[in-house]
mmCIF file of C-alpha atoms in Angstrom:
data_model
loop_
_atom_site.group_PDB
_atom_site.id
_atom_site.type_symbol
_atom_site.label_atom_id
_atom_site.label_comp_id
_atom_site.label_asym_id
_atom_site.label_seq_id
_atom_site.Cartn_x
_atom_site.Cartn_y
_atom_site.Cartn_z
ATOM 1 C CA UNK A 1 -70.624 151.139 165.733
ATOM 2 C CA UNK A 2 -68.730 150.300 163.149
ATOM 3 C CA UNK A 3 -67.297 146.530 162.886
ATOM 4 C CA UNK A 4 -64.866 146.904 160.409
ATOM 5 C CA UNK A 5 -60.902 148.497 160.932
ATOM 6 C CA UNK A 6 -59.492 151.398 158.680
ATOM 7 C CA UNK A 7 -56.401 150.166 157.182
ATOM 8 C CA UNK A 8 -55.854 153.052 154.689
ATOM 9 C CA UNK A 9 -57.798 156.909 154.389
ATOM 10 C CA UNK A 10 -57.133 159.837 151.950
ATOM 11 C CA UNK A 11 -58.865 158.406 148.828
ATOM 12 C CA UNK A 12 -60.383 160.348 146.583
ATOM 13 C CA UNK A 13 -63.024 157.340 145.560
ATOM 14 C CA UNK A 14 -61.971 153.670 145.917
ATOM 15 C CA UNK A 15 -63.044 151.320 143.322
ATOM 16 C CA UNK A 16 -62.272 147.683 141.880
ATOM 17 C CA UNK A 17 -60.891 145.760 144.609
ATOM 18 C CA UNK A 18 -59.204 142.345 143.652
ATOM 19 C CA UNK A 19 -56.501 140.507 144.943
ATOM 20 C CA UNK A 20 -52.827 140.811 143.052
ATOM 21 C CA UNK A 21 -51.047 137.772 141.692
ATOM 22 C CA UNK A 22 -48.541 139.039 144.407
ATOM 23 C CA UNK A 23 -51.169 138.527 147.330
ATOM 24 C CA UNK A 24 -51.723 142.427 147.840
ATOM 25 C CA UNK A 25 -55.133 144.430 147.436
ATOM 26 C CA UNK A 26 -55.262 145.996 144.220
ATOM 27 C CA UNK A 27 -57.718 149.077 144.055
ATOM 28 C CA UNK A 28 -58.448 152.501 141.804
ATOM 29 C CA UNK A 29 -58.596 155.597 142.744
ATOM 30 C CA UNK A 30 -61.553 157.725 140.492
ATOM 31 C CA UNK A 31 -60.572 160.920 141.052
ATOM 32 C CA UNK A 32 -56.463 160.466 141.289
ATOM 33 C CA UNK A 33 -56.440 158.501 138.071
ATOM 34 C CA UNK A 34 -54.293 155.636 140.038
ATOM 35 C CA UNK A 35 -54.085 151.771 140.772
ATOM 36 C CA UNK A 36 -52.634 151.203 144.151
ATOM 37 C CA UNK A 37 -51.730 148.245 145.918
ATOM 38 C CA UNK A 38 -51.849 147.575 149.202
ATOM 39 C CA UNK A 39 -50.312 145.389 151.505
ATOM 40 C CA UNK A 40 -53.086 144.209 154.347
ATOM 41 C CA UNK A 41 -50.804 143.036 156.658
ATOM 42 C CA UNK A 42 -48.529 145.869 156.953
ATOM 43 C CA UNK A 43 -50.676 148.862 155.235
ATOM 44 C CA UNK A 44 -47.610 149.715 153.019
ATOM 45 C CA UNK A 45 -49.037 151.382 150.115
ATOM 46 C CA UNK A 46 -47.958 151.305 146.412
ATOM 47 C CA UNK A 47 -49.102 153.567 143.416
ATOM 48 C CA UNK A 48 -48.871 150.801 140.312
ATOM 49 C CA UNK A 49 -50.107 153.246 137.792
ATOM 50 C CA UNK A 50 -51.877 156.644 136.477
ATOM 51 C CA UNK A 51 -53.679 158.294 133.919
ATOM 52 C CA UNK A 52 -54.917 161.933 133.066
ATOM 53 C CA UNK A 53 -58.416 160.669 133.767
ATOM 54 C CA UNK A 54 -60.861 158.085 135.958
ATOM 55 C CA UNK A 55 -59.619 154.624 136.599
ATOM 56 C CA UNK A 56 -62.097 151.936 137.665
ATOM 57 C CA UNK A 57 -62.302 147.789 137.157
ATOM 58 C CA UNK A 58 -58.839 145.829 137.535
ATOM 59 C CA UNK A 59 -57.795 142.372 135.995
ATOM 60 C CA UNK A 60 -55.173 140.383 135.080
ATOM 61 C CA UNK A 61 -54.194 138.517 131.813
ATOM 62 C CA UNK A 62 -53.525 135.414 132.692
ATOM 63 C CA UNK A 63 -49.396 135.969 131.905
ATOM 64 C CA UNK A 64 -49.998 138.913 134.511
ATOM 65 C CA UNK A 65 -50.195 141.737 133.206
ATOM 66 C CA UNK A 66 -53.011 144.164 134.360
ATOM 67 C CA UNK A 67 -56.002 145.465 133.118
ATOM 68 C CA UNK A 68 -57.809 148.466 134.122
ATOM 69 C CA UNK A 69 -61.293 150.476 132.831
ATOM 70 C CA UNK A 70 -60.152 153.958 131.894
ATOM 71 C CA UNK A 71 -63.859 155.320 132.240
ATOM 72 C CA UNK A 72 -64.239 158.209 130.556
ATOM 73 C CA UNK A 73 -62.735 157.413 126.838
ATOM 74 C CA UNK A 74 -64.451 154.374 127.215
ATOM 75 C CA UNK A 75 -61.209 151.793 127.206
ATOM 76 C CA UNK A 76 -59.568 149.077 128.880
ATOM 77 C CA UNK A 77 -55.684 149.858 129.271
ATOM 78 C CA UNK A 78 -53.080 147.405 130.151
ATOM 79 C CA UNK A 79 -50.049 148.118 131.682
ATOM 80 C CA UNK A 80 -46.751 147.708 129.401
ATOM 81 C CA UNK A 81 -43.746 148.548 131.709
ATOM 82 C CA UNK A 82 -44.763 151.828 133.065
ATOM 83 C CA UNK A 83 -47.293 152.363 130.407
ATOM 84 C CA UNK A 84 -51.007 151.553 130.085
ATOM 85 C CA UNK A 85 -51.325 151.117 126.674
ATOM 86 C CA UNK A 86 -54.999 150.373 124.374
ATOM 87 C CA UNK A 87 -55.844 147.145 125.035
ATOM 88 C CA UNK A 88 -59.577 147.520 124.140
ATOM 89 C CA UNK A 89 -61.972 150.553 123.053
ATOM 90 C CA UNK A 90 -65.852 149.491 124.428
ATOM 91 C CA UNK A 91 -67.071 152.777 123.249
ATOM 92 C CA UNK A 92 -69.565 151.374 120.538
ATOM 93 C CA UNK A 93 -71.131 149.675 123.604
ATOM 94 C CA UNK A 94 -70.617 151.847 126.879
ATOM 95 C CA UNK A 95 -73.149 154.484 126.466
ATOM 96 C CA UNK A 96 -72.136 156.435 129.412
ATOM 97 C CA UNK A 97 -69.082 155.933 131.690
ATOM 98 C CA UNK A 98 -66.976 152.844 131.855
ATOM 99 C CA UNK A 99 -67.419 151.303 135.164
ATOM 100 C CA UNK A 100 -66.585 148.043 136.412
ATOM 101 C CA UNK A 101 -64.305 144.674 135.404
ATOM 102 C CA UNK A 102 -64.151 140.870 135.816
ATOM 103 C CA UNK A 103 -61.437 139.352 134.166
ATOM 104 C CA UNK A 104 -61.723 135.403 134.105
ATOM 105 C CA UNK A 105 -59.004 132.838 134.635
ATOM 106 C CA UNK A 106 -58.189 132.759 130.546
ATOM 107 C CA UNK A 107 -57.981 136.444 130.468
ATOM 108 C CA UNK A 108 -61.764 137.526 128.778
ATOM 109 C CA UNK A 109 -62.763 140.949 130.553
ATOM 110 C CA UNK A 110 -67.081 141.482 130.770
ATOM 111 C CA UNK A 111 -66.971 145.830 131.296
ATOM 112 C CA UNK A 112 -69.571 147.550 132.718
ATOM 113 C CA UNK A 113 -70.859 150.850 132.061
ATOM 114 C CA UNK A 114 -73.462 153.358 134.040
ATOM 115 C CA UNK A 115 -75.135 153.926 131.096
ATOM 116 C CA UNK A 116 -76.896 157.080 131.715
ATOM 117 C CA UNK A 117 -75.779 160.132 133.694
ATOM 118 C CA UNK A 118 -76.657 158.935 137.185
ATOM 119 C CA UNK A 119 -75.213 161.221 139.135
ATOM 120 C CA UNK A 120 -76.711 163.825 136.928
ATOM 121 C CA UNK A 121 -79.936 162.608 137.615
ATOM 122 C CA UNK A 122 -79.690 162.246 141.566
ATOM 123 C CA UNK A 123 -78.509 166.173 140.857
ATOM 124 C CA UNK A 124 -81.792 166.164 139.265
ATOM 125 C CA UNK A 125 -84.731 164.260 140.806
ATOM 126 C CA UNK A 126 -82.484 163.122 144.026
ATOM 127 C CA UNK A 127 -82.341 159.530 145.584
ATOM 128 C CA UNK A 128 -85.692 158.845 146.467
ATOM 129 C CA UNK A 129 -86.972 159.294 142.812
ATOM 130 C CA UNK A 130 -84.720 155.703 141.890
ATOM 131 C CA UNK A 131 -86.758 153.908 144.862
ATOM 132 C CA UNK A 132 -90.274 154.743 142.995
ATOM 133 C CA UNK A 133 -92.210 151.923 141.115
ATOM 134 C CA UNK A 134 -92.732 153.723 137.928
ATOM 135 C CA UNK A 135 -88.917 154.919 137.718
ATOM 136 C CA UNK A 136 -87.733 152.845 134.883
ATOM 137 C CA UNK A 137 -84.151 153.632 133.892
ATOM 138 C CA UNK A 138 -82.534 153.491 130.079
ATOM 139 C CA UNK A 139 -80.327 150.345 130.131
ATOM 140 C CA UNK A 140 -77.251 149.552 129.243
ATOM 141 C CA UNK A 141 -74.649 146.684 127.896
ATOM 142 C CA UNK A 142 -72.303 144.211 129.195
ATOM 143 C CA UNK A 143 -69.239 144.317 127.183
ATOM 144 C CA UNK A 144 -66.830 141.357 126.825
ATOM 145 C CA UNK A 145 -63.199 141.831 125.714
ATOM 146 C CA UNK A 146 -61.476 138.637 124.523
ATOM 147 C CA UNK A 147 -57.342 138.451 125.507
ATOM 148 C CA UNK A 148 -56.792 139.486 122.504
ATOM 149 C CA UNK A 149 -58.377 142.806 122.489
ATOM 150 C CA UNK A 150 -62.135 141.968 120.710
ATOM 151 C CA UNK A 151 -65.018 143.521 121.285
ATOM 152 C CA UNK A 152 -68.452 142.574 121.524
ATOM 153 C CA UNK A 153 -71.744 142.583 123.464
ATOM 154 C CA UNK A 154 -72.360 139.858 126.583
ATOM 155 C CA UNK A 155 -75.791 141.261 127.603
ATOM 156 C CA UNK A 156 -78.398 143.663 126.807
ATOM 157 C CA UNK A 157 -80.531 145.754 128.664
ATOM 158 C CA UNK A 158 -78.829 145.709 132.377
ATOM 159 C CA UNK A 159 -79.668 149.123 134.630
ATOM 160 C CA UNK A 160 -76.283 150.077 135.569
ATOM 161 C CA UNK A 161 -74.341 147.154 135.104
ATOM 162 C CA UNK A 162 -71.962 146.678 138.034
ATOM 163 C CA UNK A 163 -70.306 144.800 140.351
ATOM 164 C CA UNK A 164 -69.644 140.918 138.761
ATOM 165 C CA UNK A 165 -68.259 137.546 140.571
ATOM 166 C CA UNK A 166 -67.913 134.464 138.728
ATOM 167 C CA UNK A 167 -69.737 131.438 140.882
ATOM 168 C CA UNK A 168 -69.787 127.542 140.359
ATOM 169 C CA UNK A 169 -72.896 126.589 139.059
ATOM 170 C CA UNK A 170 -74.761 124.847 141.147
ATOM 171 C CA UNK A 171 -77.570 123.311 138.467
ATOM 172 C CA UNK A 172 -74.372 121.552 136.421
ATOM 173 C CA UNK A 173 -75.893 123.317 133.384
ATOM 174 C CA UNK A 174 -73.483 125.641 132.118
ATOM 175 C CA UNK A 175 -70.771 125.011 129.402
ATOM 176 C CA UNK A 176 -67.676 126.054 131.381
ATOM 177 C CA UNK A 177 -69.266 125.238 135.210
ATOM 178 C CA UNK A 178 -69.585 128.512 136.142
ATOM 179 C CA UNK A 179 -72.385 131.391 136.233
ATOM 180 C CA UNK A 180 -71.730 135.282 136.319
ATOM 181 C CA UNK A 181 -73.422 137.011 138.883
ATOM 182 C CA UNK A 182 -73.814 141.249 137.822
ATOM 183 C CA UNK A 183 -75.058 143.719 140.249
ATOM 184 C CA UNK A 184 -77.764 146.008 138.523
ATOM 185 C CA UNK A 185 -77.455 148.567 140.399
ATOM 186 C CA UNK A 186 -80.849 150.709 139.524
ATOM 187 C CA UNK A 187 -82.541 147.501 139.153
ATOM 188 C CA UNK A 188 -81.976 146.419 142.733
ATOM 189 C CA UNK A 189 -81.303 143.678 142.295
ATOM 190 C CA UNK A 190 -78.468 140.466 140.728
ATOM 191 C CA UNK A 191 -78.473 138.863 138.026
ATOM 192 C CA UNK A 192 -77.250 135.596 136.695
ATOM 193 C CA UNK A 193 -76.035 134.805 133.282
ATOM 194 C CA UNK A 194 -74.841 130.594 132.843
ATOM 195 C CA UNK A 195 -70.846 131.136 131.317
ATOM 196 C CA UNK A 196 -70.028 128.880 128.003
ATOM 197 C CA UNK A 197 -66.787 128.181 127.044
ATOM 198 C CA UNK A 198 -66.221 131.063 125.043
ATOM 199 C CA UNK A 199 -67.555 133.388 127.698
ATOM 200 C CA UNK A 200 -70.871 133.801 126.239
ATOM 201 C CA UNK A 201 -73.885 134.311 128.477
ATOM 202 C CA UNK A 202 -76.908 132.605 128.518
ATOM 203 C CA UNK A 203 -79.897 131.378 130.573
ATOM 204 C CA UNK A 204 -80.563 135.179 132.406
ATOM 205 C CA UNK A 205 -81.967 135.035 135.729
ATOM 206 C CA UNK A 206 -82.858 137.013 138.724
ATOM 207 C CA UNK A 207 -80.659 135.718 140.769
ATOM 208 C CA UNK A 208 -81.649 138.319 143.908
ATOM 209 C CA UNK A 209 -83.648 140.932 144.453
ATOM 210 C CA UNK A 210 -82.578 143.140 147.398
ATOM 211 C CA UNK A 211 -84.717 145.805 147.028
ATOM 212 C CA UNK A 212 -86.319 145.179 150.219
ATOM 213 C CA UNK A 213 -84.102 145.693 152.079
ATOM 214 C CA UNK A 214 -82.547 148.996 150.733
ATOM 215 C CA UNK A 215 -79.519 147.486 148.642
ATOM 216 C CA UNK A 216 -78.516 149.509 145.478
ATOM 217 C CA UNK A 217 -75.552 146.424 145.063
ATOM 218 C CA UNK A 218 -72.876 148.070 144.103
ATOM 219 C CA UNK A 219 -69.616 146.179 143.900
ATOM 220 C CA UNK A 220 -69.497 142.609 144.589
ATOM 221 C CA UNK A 221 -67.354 139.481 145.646
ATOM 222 C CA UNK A 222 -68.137 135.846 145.534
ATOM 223 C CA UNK A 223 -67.530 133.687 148.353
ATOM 224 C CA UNK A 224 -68.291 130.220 148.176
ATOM 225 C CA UNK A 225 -72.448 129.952 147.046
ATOM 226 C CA UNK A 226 -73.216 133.745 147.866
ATOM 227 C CA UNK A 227 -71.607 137.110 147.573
ATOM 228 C CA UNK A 228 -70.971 139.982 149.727
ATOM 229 C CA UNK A 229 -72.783 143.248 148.001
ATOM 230 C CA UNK A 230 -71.678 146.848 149.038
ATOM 231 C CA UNK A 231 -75.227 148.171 149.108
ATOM 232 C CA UNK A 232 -73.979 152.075 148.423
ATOM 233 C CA UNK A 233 -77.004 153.581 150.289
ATOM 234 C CA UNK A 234 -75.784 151.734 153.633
ATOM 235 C CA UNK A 235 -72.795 151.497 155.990
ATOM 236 C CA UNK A 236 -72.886 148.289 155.459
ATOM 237 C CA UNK A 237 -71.765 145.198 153.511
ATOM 238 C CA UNK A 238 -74.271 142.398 152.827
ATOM 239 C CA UNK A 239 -73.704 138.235 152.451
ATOM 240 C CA UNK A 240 -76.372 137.397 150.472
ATOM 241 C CA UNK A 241 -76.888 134.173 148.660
ATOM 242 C CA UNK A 242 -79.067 133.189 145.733
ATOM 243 C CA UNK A 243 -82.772 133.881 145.968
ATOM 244 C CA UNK A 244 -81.967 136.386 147.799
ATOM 245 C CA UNK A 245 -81.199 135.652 151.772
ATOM 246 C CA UNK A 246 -79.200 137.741 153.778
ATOM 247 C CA UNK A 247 -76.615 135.837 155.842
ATOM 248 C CA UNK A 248 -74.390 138.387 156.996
ATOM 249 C CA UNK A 249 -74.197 141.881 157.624
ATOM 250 C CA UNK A 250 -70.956 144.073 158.853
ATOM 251 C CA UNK A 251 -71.166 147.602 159.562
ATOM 252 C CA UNK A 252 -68.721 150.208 158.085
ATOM 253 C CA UNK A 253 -68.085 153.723 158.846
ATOM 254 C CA UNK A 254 -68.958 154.971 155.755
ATOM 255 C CA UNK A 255 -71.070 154.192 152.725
ATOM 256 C CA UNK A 256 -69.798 151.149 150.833
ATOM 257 C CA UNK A 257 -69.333 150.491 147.192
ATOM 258 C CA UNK A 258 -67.084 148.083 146.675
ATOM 259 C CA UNK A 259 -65.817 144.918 148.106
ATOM 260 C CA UNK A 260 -63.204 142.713 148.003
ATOM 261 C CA UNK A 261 -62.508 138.906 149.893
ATOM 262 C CA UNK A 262 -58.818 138.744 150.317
ATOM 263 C CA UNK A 263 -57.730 135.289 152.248
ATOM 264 C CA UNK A 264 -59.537 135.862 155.514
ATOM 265 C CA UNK A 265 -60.452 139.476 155.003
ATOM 266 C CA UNK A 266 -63.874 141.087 153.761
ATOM 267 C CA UNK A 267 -62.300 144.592 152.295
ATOM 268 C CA UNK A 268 -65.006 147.631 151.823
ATOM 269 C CA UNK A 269 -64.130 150.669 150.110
ATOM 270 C CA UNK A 270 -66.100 153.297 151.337
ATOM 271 C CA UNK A 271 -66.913 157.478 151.025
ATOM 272 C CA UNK A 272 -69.115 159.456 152.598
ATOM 273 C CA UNK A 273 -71.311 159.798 148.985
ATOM 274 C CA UNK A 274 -70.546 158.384 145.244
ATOM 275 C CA UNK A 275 -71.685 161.814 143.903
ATOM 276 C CA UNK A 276 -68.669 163.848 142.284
ATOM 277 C CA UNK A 277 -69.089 167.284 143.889
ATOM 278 C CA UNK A 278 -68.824 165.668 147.021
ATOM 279 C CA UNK A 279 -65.683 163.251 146.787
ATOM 280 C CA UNK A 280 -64.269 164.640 143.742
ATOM 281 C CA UNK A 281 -62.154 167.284 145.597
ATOM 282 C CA UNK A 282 -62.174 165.785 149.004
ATOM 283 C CA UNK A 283 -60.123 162.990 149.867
ATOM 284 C CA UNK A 284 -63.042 161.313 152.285
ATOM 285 C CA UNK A 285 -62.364 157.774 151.070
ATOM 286 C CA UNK A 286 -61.318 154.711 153.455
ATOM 287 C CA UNK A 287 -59.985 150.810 153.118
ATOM 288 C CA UNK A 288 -61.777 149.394 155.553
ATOM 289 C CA UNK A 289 -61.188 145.433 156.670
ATOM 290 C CA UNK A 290 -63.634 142.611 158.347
ATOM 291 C CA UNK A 291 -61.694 139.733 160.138
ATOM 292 C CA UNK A 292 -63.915 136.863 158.405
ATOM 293 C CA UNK A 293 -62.499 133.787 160.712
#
């Protein structure tokens, strides 16, 4: 049974979850080409933007104004008015379909891309082919977009670079206190990255591997010294803190891929599958909420 409660069903996809400057849940929809927000308390909710396309990662600039991954030309858009204007093109990096976004407190987005055609390959070779030793998938790179718009490469060499949550540093090491914690997704694993004060990563660690225990991490969210993974093979969501311990696990309905803490909620976005022919048309998607307290 699940634990969680649907607040909100009829998405297409559900992707990005962060919480708004105004409190709400922001979200994407892939296959709509829309930001909503969404008000947790009342389930009012809002369309914020669209595109003709696939909308993914959301940020904010730190005078407000939000950021989103347009996936397929490879950009990051910002909204101006009722426009989402260029804010950054990653397509000398993203090899494959821009993904996933964490924007830091002064405003520098790190972009993720799949790097290969995943779902092409799972069309391919199916699931079980990822889980085999020898499977070694192309990688890909971290992109990191300064405020004002620059481009340039953060990391090399991540397999399906994901989910990201900024975390204080426990060693004292880093420049700017922090470390950046990325989901590789076909690695099976997190990975750390020490932040300096211009947002450049060092010191990369395996921060957990969670192949074990069938976790593709997905989407992520930092909460205090761990972070809750959205495994994507599971109906689950996972706390799981560094090295690699699980200290939590809540059942969803669905598949989850994304996650989200908001205040006292754990929010999962889940589907039924991540694979286009199946969600693409249908609207299968679900907001689903954890009381965490």
């Amino acid at each position: 049974m699940a634990e969680t409660t649907v607040l909100r069903d009829g998405l297409h996809f559900g992707e990005g979850p962060r919480r708004g400057p105004d409190g709400r849940l922001y979200y994407s929809d892939f296959y709509s080409g829309e930001v909503h927000a969404l008000d947790l308390e009342t389930g009012d909710d809002e369309v914020i933007c669209s595109i003709d396309g696939q909308l993914s990662g959301i940020g904010w600039l730190p005078d407000g104004r939000l950021l989103v991954v347009s996936m397929l030309d490879h950009t990051v858009r910002r909204l101006e008015g009722d426009d989402l204007v260029l804010h950054a093109d990653i397509s000398d990096i993203a090899t494959f379909h821009a993904n996933d976004m964490l924007v830091d407190g002064e405003g520098r987005a790190y972009v993720g891309n799949f790097g290969f055609d995943l779902h092409g390959l799972i069309t391919e070779v199916g699931i079980p082919r990822l889980l085999e030793p020898d499977f070694e998938p192309p990688g890909a790179a971290l992109a990191l977009v300064q405020p004002d718009g620059s481009v340039s490469v953060a990391a090399e060499d991540l397999k399906f670079p994901n989910g990201m949550a900024l975390l204080a540093d426990p060693t004292g090491e880093s420049e700017s206190g922090n470390i950046l914690v990325v989901a590789e997704t076909i690695a099976f694993q997190l990975t750390s990255f020490s932040v300096d004060r211009d947002g450049s990563l060092q010191n990369r660690r395996v921060w957990a591997d969670v192949k074990e225990f069938g976790i593709a991490p997905d989407g992520i969210a930092g909460d205090g010294d761990g972070v809750w993974v959205a495994p994507a093979l599971q109906p689950a969501v996972f706390r799981v803190t560094e090295g690699g311990k699980i200290t939590q696990r809540v059942e969803t309905t669905q598949m989850c891929y994304s996650v989200a803490v908001v205040g006292d909620k754990l929010v999962c976005l889940t589907a039924p599958d991540s694979h286009p022919d199946v969600v693409k048309q249908a609207r299968l998607g679900k907001v689903e909420v954890f009381e965490l307290n």
